[in-house]
Coordinates of C-alpha atoms in Angstrom, one line a residue:
Chain A
X1 CA 19.7 4.8 0.1
X2 CA 16.2 5.0 1.6
X3 CA 13.5 7.0 0.4
X4 CA 10.3 7.9 2.1
X5 CA 7.2 7.0 -0.1
X6 CA 4.8 9.6 0.6
X7 CA 1.3 7.8 0.0
X8 CA 2.6 4.3 0.9
X9 CA 3.7 5.9 3.8
X10 CA 6.7 3.9 4.3
X11 CA 10.7 3.9 3.8
X12 CA 12.0 1.9 1.1
X13 CA 15.5 1.3 -0.3
X14 CA 15.3 3.4 -3.4
X15 CA 17.8 0.7 -5.3
X16 CA 15.6 -2.3 -4.4
X17 CA 12.8 -0.4 -6.1
X18 CA 14.8 0.5 -9.3
X19 CA 16.2 -3.1 -9.3
X20 CA 12.7 -4.5 -9.2
X21 CA 12.1 -1.7 -12.3
X22 CA 15.0 -2.8 -14.2
X23 CA 14.3 -6.2 -13.8
X24 CA 10.5 -6.1 -14.5
X25 CA 11.4 -3.8 -17.5
X26 CA 14.2 -6.3 -18.9
X27 CA 11.0 -9.1 -18.8
X28 CA 8.7 -6.8 -20.5
X29 CA 11.0 -5.6 -23.1
X30 CA 11.7 -9.2 -23.6
X31 CA 8.4 -10.8 -24.1
X32 CA 6.7 -7.1 -25.6
X33 CA 4.5 -6.7 -22.6
X34 CA 3.7 -4.1 -20.0
X35 CA 4.8 -6.0 -16.9
X36 CA 1.9 -5.3 -14.7
X37 CA 1.4 -8.9 -13.8
X38 CA 5.2 -8.7 -12.5
X39 CA 5.3 -5.6 -10.9
X40 CA 2.2 -5.5 -9.0
X41 CA 2.7 -8.6 -7.0
X42 CA 6.6 -7.7 -6.3
X43 CA 5.4 -4.4 -4.5
X44 CA 3.0 -6.3 -2.6
X45 CA 5.6 -9.1 -1.5
X46 CA 8.0 -6.1 -0.4
X47 CA 5.2 -4.9 1.5
X48 CA 3.4 -2.2 -0.2
X49 CA -0.4 -2.5 0.3
X50 CA -2.1 -3.9 -2.8
X51 CA -4.3 -0.9 -3.0
X52 CA -1.4 1.3 -3.3
X53 CA 0.6 -1.1 -5.5
X54 CA -2.4 -1.4 -7.9
X55 CA -2.8 2.1 -8.1
X56 CA 1.0 3.0 -8.8
X57 CA 1.5 0.4 -11.2
X58 CA -1.0 2.0 -13.7
X59 CA 0.9 5.1 -13.6
X60 CA 4.2 2.9 -14.5
X61 CA 2.4 0.6 -17.1
X62 CA 1.3 4.3 -18.5
X63 CA 4.7 5.3 -19.2
X64 CA 6.2 2.1 -20.8
X65 CA 3.3 1.9 -22.7
X66 CA 3.9 5.2 -24.1
X67 CA 7.4 4.6 -24.9
X68 CA 6.3 1.3 -26.9
X69 CA 3.5 3.3 -28.6
X70 CA 6.0 6.3 -29.7
X71 CA 7.8 3.6 -31.6
X72 CA 5.3 1.9 -33.0
X73 CA 3.9 5.2 -34.2
X74 CA 7.0 5.9 -36.2
X75 CA 6.6 2.7 -37.9
X76 CA 3.3 3.1 -38.9
X77 CA 2.2 0.0 -37.0
X78 CA -0.8 1.2 -35.0
X79 CA -4.8 0.8 -36.2
X80 CA -6.2 4.2 -34.9
X81 CA -9.6 3.2 -35.8
X82 CA -9.6 0.1 -34.0
X83 CA -7.5 1.6 -30.8
X84 CA -10.6 4.1 -30.8
X85 CA -13.4 1.3 -30.8
X86 CA -11.4 -0.7 -28.1
X87 CA -10.9 2.4 -26.0
X88 CA -14.4 3.1 -25.9
X89 CA -15.2 -0.1 -24.1
X90 CA -11.6 0.5 -22.6
X91 CA -12.9 3.9 -20.3
X92 CA -16.0 2.3 -19.3
X93 CA -14.1 -1.0 -18.0
X94 CA -11.9 1.2 -16.1
X95 CA -14.1 3.3 -14.7
X96 CA -16.4 0.4 -13.4
X97 CA -13.1 -1.3 -12.1
X98 CA -12.4 1.2 -10.2
X99 CA -15.6 1.7 -8.8
X100 CA -15.6 -1.9 -7.7
X101 CA -12.1 -1.6 -6.5
X102 CA -13.4 1.5 -4.2
X103 CA -16.2 -0.6 -2.7
X104 CA -14.1 -3.8 -2.3
X105 CA -11.6 -1.9 0.0
X106 CA -14.8 0.0 2.1
X107 CA -15.8 -3.7 2.7
X108 CA -12.3 -5.0 3.7
X109 CA -12.5 -7.6 1.1
X110 CA -9.8 -5.9 -1.9
X111 CA -6.6 -7.6 -0.8
X112 CA -8.7 -11.0 -1.2
X113 CA -10.3 -10.2 -4.6
X114 CA -7.0 -9.2 -5.6
X115 CA -5.0 -12.2 -4.9
X116 CA -7.9 -14.2 -6.3
X117 CA -8.2 -12.7 -9.3
X118 CA -4.1 -13.2 -9.7
X119 CA -4.7 -16.6 -9.2
X120 CA -7.7 -17.5 -11.6
X121 CA -6.5 -15.5 -14.3
X122 CA -2.4 -15.9 -13.9
X123 CA -3.1 -19.5 -13.2
X124 CA -5.4 -20.5 -16.3
X125 CA -3.7 -18.3 -18.8
X126 CA -0.3 -19.3 -17.5
X127 CA -1.3 -23.1 -17.6
X128 CA -2.8 -22.4 -21.4
X129 CA 0.8 -20.7 -22.7
X130 CA 2.7 -23.4 -20.7
X131 CA 1.0 -26.1 -22.8
X132 CA 0.9 -24.1 -26.0
X133 CA 4.6 -23.6 -25.6
X134 CA 6.0 -26.9 -25.0
X135 CA 3.2 -28.1 -28.1
X136 CA 5.0 -26.1 -29.9
X137 CA 8.7 -26.8 -29.2
X138 CA 7.6 -30.7 -29.4
X139 CA 6.6 -30.2 -33.1
X140 CA 9.7 -27.9 -34.0
X141 CA 11.8 -30.9 -32.6
X142 CA 9.6 -33.4 -34.8
X143 CA 10.6 -31.2 -37.7
X144 CA 7.0 -30.5 -38.7
X145 CA 6.4 -27.0 -39.7
X146 CA 4.7 -24.6 -37.0
X147 CA 0.7 -24.8 -37.1
X148 CA -0.6 -21.9 -38.5
X149 CA -4.2 -20.5 -38.0
X150 CA -5.9 -19.9 -41.5
X151 CA -6.7 -15.8 -40.8
X152 CA -9.7 -16.6 -43.0
X153 CA -11.4 -18.8 -40.9
X154 CA -14.2 -17.2 -39.2
X155 CA -15.9 -17.9 -36.0
X156 CA -19.1 -17.1 -34.8
X157 CA -18.0 -13.3 -33.4
X158 CA -17.9 -12.6 -37.0
X159 CA -21.9 -13.1 -37.6
X160 CA -22.4 -10.4 -35.2
X161 CA -24.1 -7.5 -36.4
X162 CA -22.7 -3.6 -36.5
X163 CA -20.1 -4.4 -38.4
X164 CA -17.2 -1.8 -38.9
X165 CA -14.6 -1.6 -41.9
X166 CA -10.7 -1.5 -40.0
X167 CA -8.6 -0.1 -43.0
X168 CA -5.5 -0.8 -41.5
X169 CA -6.0 -3.8 -40.1
X170 CA -7.8 -5.1 -42.8
X171 CA -10.8 -6.8 -41.1
X172 CA -14.5 -6.2 -41.2
X173 CA -16.0 -7.2 -38.0
X174 CA -18.7 -6.1 -35.5
X175 CA -18.1 -3.4 -33.3
X176 CA -19.8 -5.5 -30.2
X177 CA -16.9 -7.7 -29.6
X178 CA -14.4 -4.9 -30.2
X179 CA -15.8 -3.0 -27.1
X180 CA -16.2 -5.9 -25.3
X181 CA -12.6 -6.8 -25.3
X182 CA -11.3 -3.3 -24.3
X183 CA -14.1 -3.0 -21.6
X184 CA -12.8 -6.3 -20.3
X185 CA -8.9 -5.3 -20.3
X186 CA -9.9 -1.9 -18.4
X187 CA -11.7 -3.4 -16.0
X188 CA -9.3 -6.0 -14.8
X189 CA -6.6 -3.5 -15.6
X190 CA -8.0 -1.2 -13.0
X191 CA -8.4 -3.9 -10.3
X192 CA -5.5 -6.1 -10.4
X193 CA -2.8 -3.3 -11.8
X194 CA -2.0 -4.9 -15.0
X195 CA -1.9 -3.5 -18.5
X196 CA -2.8 -6.8 -19.9
X197 CA -1.1 -7.1 -22.8
X198 CA -0.1 -10.8 -22.5
X199 CA -4.1 -11.1 -22.8
X200 CA -5.0 -8.7 -24.9
X201 CA -2.6 -9.7 -27.8
X202 CA -3.7 -13.1 -28.2
X203 CA -7.5 -12.2 -27.9
X204 CA -7.1 -9.3 -31.1
X205 CA -5.4 -12.1 -32.7
X206 CA -7.5 -15.0 -32.1
X207 CA -11.1 -13.3 -31.8
X208 CA -10.5 -10.1 -34.0
X209 CA -7.8 -11.7 -36.3
X210 CA -5.6 -8.5 -36.2
X211 CA -3.1 -9.2 -38.2
X212 CA 0.4 -9.0 -36.2
X213 CA 2.3 -6.6 -37.7
X214 CA 0.0 -3.8 -36.0
X215 CA -1.6 -5.7 -33.2
X216 CA 1.2 -5.0 -30.3
X217 CA 0.8 -1.2 -31.3
X218 CA -2.7 -1.2 -31.0
X219 CA -2.9 -2.4 -27.6
X220 CA 0.3 -0.4 -26.3
X221 CA -2.4 2.9 -27.4
X222 CA -5.4 0.9 -25.5
X223 CA -3.0 0.3 -22.4
X224 CA -1.8 3.5 -22.4
X225 CA -5.0 5.5 -22.7
X226 CA -6.7 2.7 -19.9
X227 CA -4.0 2.5 -17.7
X228 CA -3.4 6.8 -17.6
X229 CA -7.0 7.0 -17.1
X230 CA -6.7 4.3 -14.4
X231 CA -4.2 6.4 -12.7
X232 CA -6.3 9.4 -12.7
X233 CA -9.6 8.2 -11.3
X234 CA -7.4 5.8 -8.6
X235 CA -5.8 9.1 -7.7
X236 CA -9.4 11.5 -7.3
X237 CA -11.3 8.6 -5.7
X238 CA -9.0 6.6 -3.4
X239 CA -5.8 9.0 -3.1
X240 CA -3.7 5.9 -3.5
X241 CA -1.4 6.4 -6.6
X242 CA 2.2 7.2 -5.2
X243 CA 4.4 9.4 -7.7
X244 CA 7.4 8.9 -6.1
X245 CA 7.3 5.5 -6.1
X246 CA 5.6 5.5 -9.9
X247 CA 8.5 7.5 -11.2
X248 CA 11.4 5.4 -9.4
X249 CA 9.5 2.2 -10.9
X250 CA 9.1 3.9 -14.4
X251 CA 12.9 5.2 -14.7
X252 CA 14.3 1.8 -13.9
X253 CA 11.5 -0.1 -16.0
X254 CA 12.2 1.8 -19.5
X255 CA 15.8 1.2 -19.0
X256 CA 15.2 -2.2 -18.3
X257 CA 13.1 -2.7 -21.3
X258 CA 15.8 -1.5 -23.7
X259 CA 18.0 -4.5 -22.7
X260 CA 15.0 -6.7 -22.4
X261 CA 14.2 -6.2 -26.0
X262 CA 17.5 -6.7 -27.6
X263 CA 18.0 -10.2 -25.6
X264 CA 14.3 -11.0 -26.8
X265 CA 15.1 -10.8 -30.1
X266 CA 18.3 -13.2 -29.8
X267 CA 15.2 -16.2 -28.5
X268 CA 13.0 -17.9 -30.7
X269 CA 9.7 -17.2 -30.4
X270 CA 8.1 -20.4 -29.0
X271 CA 10.7 -20.6 -26.4
X272 CA 10.0 -17.2 -25.6
X273 CA 6.5 -18.1 -25.3
X274 CA 6.9 -20.8 -22.9
X275 CA 9.1 -18.7 -20.7
X276 CA 6.4 -16.3 -20.6
X277 CA 3.7 -19.0 -19.6
X278 CA 6.2 -20.4 -16.6
X279 CA 6.6 -16.9 -15.5
X280 CA 2.9 -15.7 -15.8
X281 CA 1.9 -19.5 -13.6
X282 CA 4.7 -19.4 -11.5
X283 CA 3.2 -15.4 -10.2
X284 CA -0.6 -17.2 -10.1
X285 CA 0.9 -20.0 -7.8
X286 CA 2.5 -17.8 -5.3
X287 CA -0.5 -15.9 -5.0
X288 CA -2.3 -19.3 -4.6
X289 CA -0.1 -19.8 -1.5
X290 CA -0.4 -16.9 0.1
X291 CA -4.4 -17.7 0.2
X292 CA -4.3 -21.4 1.1
X293 CA -1.5 -21.4 3.4
X294 CA -2.4 -20.3 6.8
X295 CA -1.2 -16.7 7.4
X296 CA 1.4 -16.1 10.1
X297 CA -0.9 -13.4 11.9
X298 CA -4.6 -13.9 11.2
X299 CA -5.2 -10.2 12.2
X300 CA -4.7 -7.3 9.9
X301 CA -5.4 -3.4 11.0
X302 CA -6.3 -0.7 8.3
X303 CA -6.2 3.3 9.2
X304 CA -9.8 4.4 8.4
X305 CA -9.4 8.0 9.1
X306 CA -7.4 10.8 11.4
X307 CA -9.2 12.1 14.0
X308 CA -9.0 16.0 13.3
Chain B
X1 CA -20.8 9.7 18.8
X2 CA -16.9 10.1 18.0
X3 CA -17.4 13.6 19.3
X4 CA -18.3 12.8 22.7
X5 CA -15.7 9.9 23.8
X6 CA -13.2 12.4 22.3
X7 CA -14.6 15.5 24.6
X8 CA -15.1 13.4 27.8
X9 CA -12.0 11.9 27.6
X10 CA -10.2 15.3 28.3
X11 CA -12.7 16.1 30.4
X12 CA -12.3 13.4 32.7
X13 CA -8.1 13.5 32.8
X14 CA -9.1 17.0 33.9
X15 CA -11.2 16.3 36.6
X16 CA -9.2 13.1 37.7
X17 CA -5.8 15.6 38.1
X18 CA -7.6 18.1 39.7
X19 CA -9.0 15.9 42.4
X20 CA -5.9 13.9 42.8
X21 CA -3.8 16.8 42.5
X22 CA -5.3 18.3 45.0
X23 CA -5.3 15.5 47.5
X24 CA -1.8 14.7 46.2
X25 CA -0.5 18.3 47.0
X26 CA -0.7 18.4 51.3
X27 CA 1.3 15.3 51.3
X28 CA 4.1 16.3 49.8
X29 CA 4.9 19.9 47.6
X30 CA 7.1 18.2 44.6
X31 CA 6.7 19.8 41.5
X32 CA 7.8 18.1 38.4
X33 CA 9.9 19.9 35.4
X34 CA 10.1 18.4 32.3
X35 CA 11.3 19.1 28.6
X36 CA 12.0 17.5 25.7
X37 CA 15.2 17.9 23.4
X38 CA 13.3 18.8 20.5
X39 CA 9.7 20.1 19.8
X40 CA 9.8 19.8 16.2
X41 CA 10.9 16.9 14.2
X42 CA 11.0 17.2 10.6
X43 CA 10.4 14.0 8.1
X44 CA 12.2 14.1 5.2
X45 CA 12.8 11.8 2.4
X46 CA 15.3 10.1 4.1
X47 CA 14.2 9.8 7.4
X48 CA 14.5 6.5 9.6
X49 CA 13.2 7.4 12.8
X50 CA 14.2 10.1 15.4
X51 CA 15.3 9.8 18.9
X52 CA 14.1 12.4 21.4
X53 CA 15.3 12.9 24.9
X54 CA 12.8 14.1 27.8
X55 CA 14.6 15.2 30.8
X56 CA 13.6 17.1 34.1
X57 CA 13.8 17.5 37.4
X58 CA 11.8 16.8 40.6
X59 CA 11.5 20.2 42.5
X60 CA 11.0 20.0 46.4
X61 CA 9.9 23.4 47.8
X62 CA 9.6 22.5 51.6
X63 CA 12.3 22.0 53.6
X64 CA 11.0 18.9 54.3
X65 CA 12.7 15.7 54.5
X66 CA 12.7 14.3 50.6
X67 CA 11.3 11.1 50.0
X68 CA 13.6 8.2 49.0
X69 CA 11.6 6.4 46.4
X70 CA 10.7 8.5 43.2
X71 CA 9.4 7.1 40.7
X72 CA 8.5 8.5 37.0
X73 CA 6.1 7.3 34.2
X74 CA 5.9 9.2 30.7
X75 CA 3.4 8.3 28.3
X76 CA 4.1 9.5 24.6
X77 CA 0.5 9.9 22.7
X78 CA 0.5 10.1 18.9
X79 CA -2.2 11.6 16.8
X80 CA -5.4 9.6 17.0
X81 CA -7.1 7.9 14.3
X82 CA -9.8 5.1 13.6
X83 CA -8.6 1.9 12.4
X84 CA -10.3 -1.6 11.2
X85 CA -8.9 -4.4 12.9
X86 CA -9.9 -7.7 10.9
X87 CA -9.3 -11.6 11.5
X88 CA -9.1 -14.0 9.0
X89 CA -10.8 -17.2 8.6
X90 CA -10.5 -19.9 6.4
X91 CA -13.5 -20.1 4.3
X92 CA -13.6 -23.1 1.3
X93 CA -10.0 -23.6 1.5
X94 CA -8.9 -19.7 1.2
X95 CA -8.2 -17.5 4.2
X96 CA -10.6 -14.4 4.1
X97 CA -11.2 -11.4 6.3
X98 CA -14.2 -12.4 8.5
X99 CA -14.7 -10.9 11.8
X100 CA -13.6 -7.1 12.0
X101 CA -13.9 -4.4 14.7
X102 CA -13.3 -0.7 14.9
X103 CA -11.2 1.1 17.2
X104 CA -12.2 4.7 17.3
X105 CA -9.7 7.4 18.0
X106 CA -7.0 5.0 18.7
X107 CA -3.5 6.3 19.3
X108 CA -1.5 6.0 16.4
X109 CA 1.7 6.0 18.4
X110 CA 2.1 4.9 22.3
X111 CA 5.1 4.3 24.1
X112 CA 4.9 4.3 27.9
X113 CA 8.4 4.4 29.7
X114 CA 9.2 4.1 33.3
X115 CA 11.9 3.4 36.1
X116 CA 10.6 0.3 37.1
X117 CA 7.9 -2.6 36.3
X118 CA 4.5 -0.7 36.7
X119 CA 3.5 -3.3 39.3
X120 CA 6.3 -2.1 41.5
X121 CA 5.7 1.6 41.3
X122 CA 1.8 1.0 42.4
X123 CA -1.4 -0.9 42.8
X124 CA -3.3 -2.7 40.2
X125 CA -6.6 -0.1 40.9
X126 CA -4.2 3.0 40.9
X127 CA -2.4 1.8 37.7
X128 CA -6.0 1.3 36.0
X129 CA -7.4 4.7 37.3
X130 CA -3.9 6.5 36.3
X131 CA -3.9 4.8 32.5
X132 CA -0.4 3.8 33.5
X133 CA 0.9 0.6 30.7
X134 CA -1.1 0.0 27.6
X135 CA -3.2 -2.8 29.4
X136 CA -4.6 0.4 31.2
X137 CA -4.8 2.6 28.2
X138 CA -8.5 3.0 26.6
X139 CA -8.7 1.8 23.3
X140 CA -12.4 2.2 22.8
X141 CA -14.3 -0.2 20.0
X142 CA -17.4 0.3 18.1
X143 CA -19.7 -2.5 19.4
X144 CA -22.9 -2.2 17.2
X145 CA -24.1 1.6 17.8
X146 CA -21.9 1.9 21.0
X147 CA -18.2 2.8 21.9
X148 CA -16.7 1.0 24.6
X149 CA -13.4 -0.1 25.7
X150 CA -13.5 -4.1 26.3
X151 CA -11.1 -6.1 28.6
X152 CA -7.7 -6.2 28.1
X153 CA -7.2 -9.5 27.3
X154 CA -10.0 -9.1 24.6
X155 CA -8.5 -10.9 21.3
X156 CA -9.1 -7.7 18.7
X157 CA -7.7 -5.5 21.6
X158 CA -4.6 -7.9 22.0
X159 CA -4.1 -8.3 18.4
X160 CA -4.1 -4.4 17.7
X161 CA -1.6 -3.7 20.3
X162 CA 0.4 -6.8 19.0
X163 CA 0.9 -5.4 15.4
X164 CA 0.9 -1.9 16.7
X165 CA 4.1 -3.3 18.5
X166 CA 5.7 -5.2 15.8
X167 CA 5.6 -2.0 13.9
X168 CA 7.3 0.0 16.7
X169 CA 4.4 2.2 17.1
X170 CA 3.1 0.7 20.6
X171 CA 5.6 -0.4 23.3
X172 CA 6.5 -0.2 27.1
X173 CA 10.0 0.2 28.3
X174 CA 10.0 -0.3 32.1
X175 CA 13.6 0.6 32.5
X176 CA 13.3 3.6 30.3
X177 CA 13.3 6.1 32.5
X178 CA 16.7 7.0 34.7
X179 CA 17.4 9.0 37.7
X180 CA 20.6 10.7 36.9
X181 CA 20.7 12.3 40.7
X182 CA 17.9 11.7 42.9
X183 CA 15.6 14.3 41.5
X184 CA 17.4 14.4 38.2
X185 CA 15.7 12.2 35.2
X186 CA 16.1 11.5 31.5
X187 CA 14.3 9.2 29.0
X188 CA 15.0 8.4 25.2
X189 CA 12.0 8.6 23.5
X190 CA 12.3 6.6 20.1
X191 CA 9.9 7.5 17.0
X192 CA 10.2 5.4 14.3
X193 CA 10.1 6.3 10.6
X194 CA 6.4 4.9 10.2
X195 CA 5.1 7.4 13.0
X196 CA 2.3 9.6 11.8
X197 CA 2.8 13.6 11.4
X198 CA 1.1 15.3 13.9
X199 CA 1.0 16.4 17.6
X200 CA 2.6 14.0 20.5
X201 CA 1.7 14.3 23.8
X202 CA 3.9 13.2 26.6
X203 CA 2.4 12.9 29.9
X204 CA 4.7 12.5 33.0
X205 CA 3.5 11.5 36.0
X206 CA 5.6 11.4 39.4
X207 CA 4.9 8.3 41.7
X208 CA 5.6 8.1 45.1
X209 CA 4.1 5.6 47.6
X210 CA 2.4 4.0 45.1
X211 CA 0.5 7.4 44.4
X212 CA 0.8 9.9 41.9
X213 CA 2.1 13.0 43.7
X214 CA 2.8 15.4 40.7
X215 CA 2.6 15.5 37.0
X216 CA 3.3 17.7 34.0
X217 CA 3.0 17.7 30.4
X218 CA 5.2 18.5 27.1
X219 CA 4.5 18.1 23.6
X220 CA 6.4 17.7 20.3
X221 CA 5.3 17.8 16.9
X222 CA 6.1 15.8 13.6
X223 CA 5.7 17.5 10.5
X224 CA 6.8 16.5 6.6
X225 CA 8.9 19.2 4.7
X226 CA 9.8 19.6 1.4
X227 CA 8.6 17.4 -1.4
X228 CA 7.1 14.4 0.3
X229 CA 4.6 16.8 2.3
X230 CA 3.4 18.9 -0.7
X231 CA 3.0 15.5 -2.5
X232 CA 1.2 13.9 0.5
X233 CA -1.1 17.0 0.4
X234 CA -1.8 17.1 -2.9
X235 CA -2.9 14.0 -3.1
X236 CA -5.7 14.1 -0.9
X237 CA -6.7 17.8 -1.5
X238 CA -6.6 17.8 -5.0
X239 CA -7.2 14.2 -5.9
X240 CA -7.8 15.1 -9.8
X241 CA -5.4 17.3 -10.4
X242 CA -2.4 15.1 -8.5
X243 CA -3.6 12.5 -10.6
X244 CA -3.6 14.3 -14.1
X245 CA 0.0 15.6 -13.0
X246 CA 1.2 11.7 -12.4
X247 CA -0.5 10.8 -15.7
X248 CA 1.4 13.6 -17.3
X249 CA 4.7 12.6 -15.7
X250 CA 4.3 8.8 -16.8
X251 CA 3.6 10.4 -20.4
X252 CA 7.1 12.7 -20.3
X253 CA 8.7 9.7 -19.2
X254 CA 7.8 7.5 -21.6
X255 CA 8.3 10.1 -24.2
X256 CA 11.8 10.9 -22.8
X257 CA 12.6 7.1 -22.4
X258 CA 11.6 6.8 -26.5
X259 CA 13.9 9.7 -27.7
X260 CA 17.1 8.3 -25.3
X261 CA 16.7 4.7 -26.6
X262 CA 15.7 5.6 -30.3
X263 CA 17.3 2.8 -32.3
X264 CA 16.4 3.9 -35.7

């Protein structure tokens, strides 16, 4: 059954979209991530323009991170103060990201920048995750205990001024790196259409030493607000958010996430991390392929406005 | 600049038709009558394109001997819009959009239907003057501060027409018009799902002995109805409110999911 997407301006099979939502939702539930880094490329590969894909996926992620955040809120596993501090940077980052997005779109270089960003970010993060996952599995095979970073060890980040105590996370850390992380996540989220959970969680753990019991809930609150504001900003400036597309994706996504979460609980965490790393790396390489291999058609056309 | 071009085309067309009409009329007194099976096309959520039928007759008022070889060329022109065509080039190993051209007020949809291949209907000069066939239809480009059409084998023009053709938006069907009787003709116009909403002009020209002897025009309109129209309009006219509503929808969906799938 074909449905007509009013903003993407093309008819798409509704079951294909629901299936994509389910599949990405399954993966996101399994790994505890938003899944934007999979959903945006999938939409691009089925023919939706990268600009509409990025803008619409931010709506989809807002929905999935809200349902996640509610669950963590019930368990009191969210550090509100830390989330608010991250948000201060996040909102600024999102606004800057949407402004750059608009400017690149006008210059006709948006698609290339989206492709390159995916390649660089997912390629490097994916390669690190795969290497880390393989090391962990090898260590487990050799019977050695899994190496844990000592939470007490301090880095240069802890020497920065403007220190604030976050009670729930039991950390005492400068506001500067917290805002900076928020800014980075908001910025790349607006440009690439990713919530960035797969980046934010490790950053919070390694740089700020946020304990694992509150890290996912807190990151979901940041993702929720930055993605909701990205939706509003993309809609207000570029008119690119397709509500029909977003709704179909979210229905598939939140359903798939439930099954994914159950499947994820049965797997060992180092194997799960390795799988996620392979997935991230794979998507990055797919973008490399598109950028490096000669395109079928060197020409593209884009409408710049209807004559009245 | 845009305005002058837009204004000039209809004026030029009107003058050309007046001149040609006057010069052609004494030779024969044919009148062309045409109509469409539908004058309004409604796009709904399951719209996958529509086929319209163009039909009409050649009326010959005079008792003079009817000509034998009539030819019909129908040109369907969709709403005009400007578009940028870009060409990718390999820079540092990756393919990047390099050169670009702007097509000013190009038809978003263009379908030329005829009874025979154009070169059999009239000579090249007539075809060019009458803008018969996509190669002869003006597609002005912005070149620096000027707006001008380029030669038909310009690379950007060819690429533009080719991409439009691949999307079923531009096309030529040289056996698309059939005469059911010596004076009764019909043609099918297929409008694909990708077609823009707006007014579509159908310009029909009657050729005999290599010249235009009569013309007529008709029109239809594509409109979106229902939810799609509301959403598309809201997104453009009330971007901020639309964004807030969409974000609220996301939150509600997330909330709903967390209730439905609550596991504790």
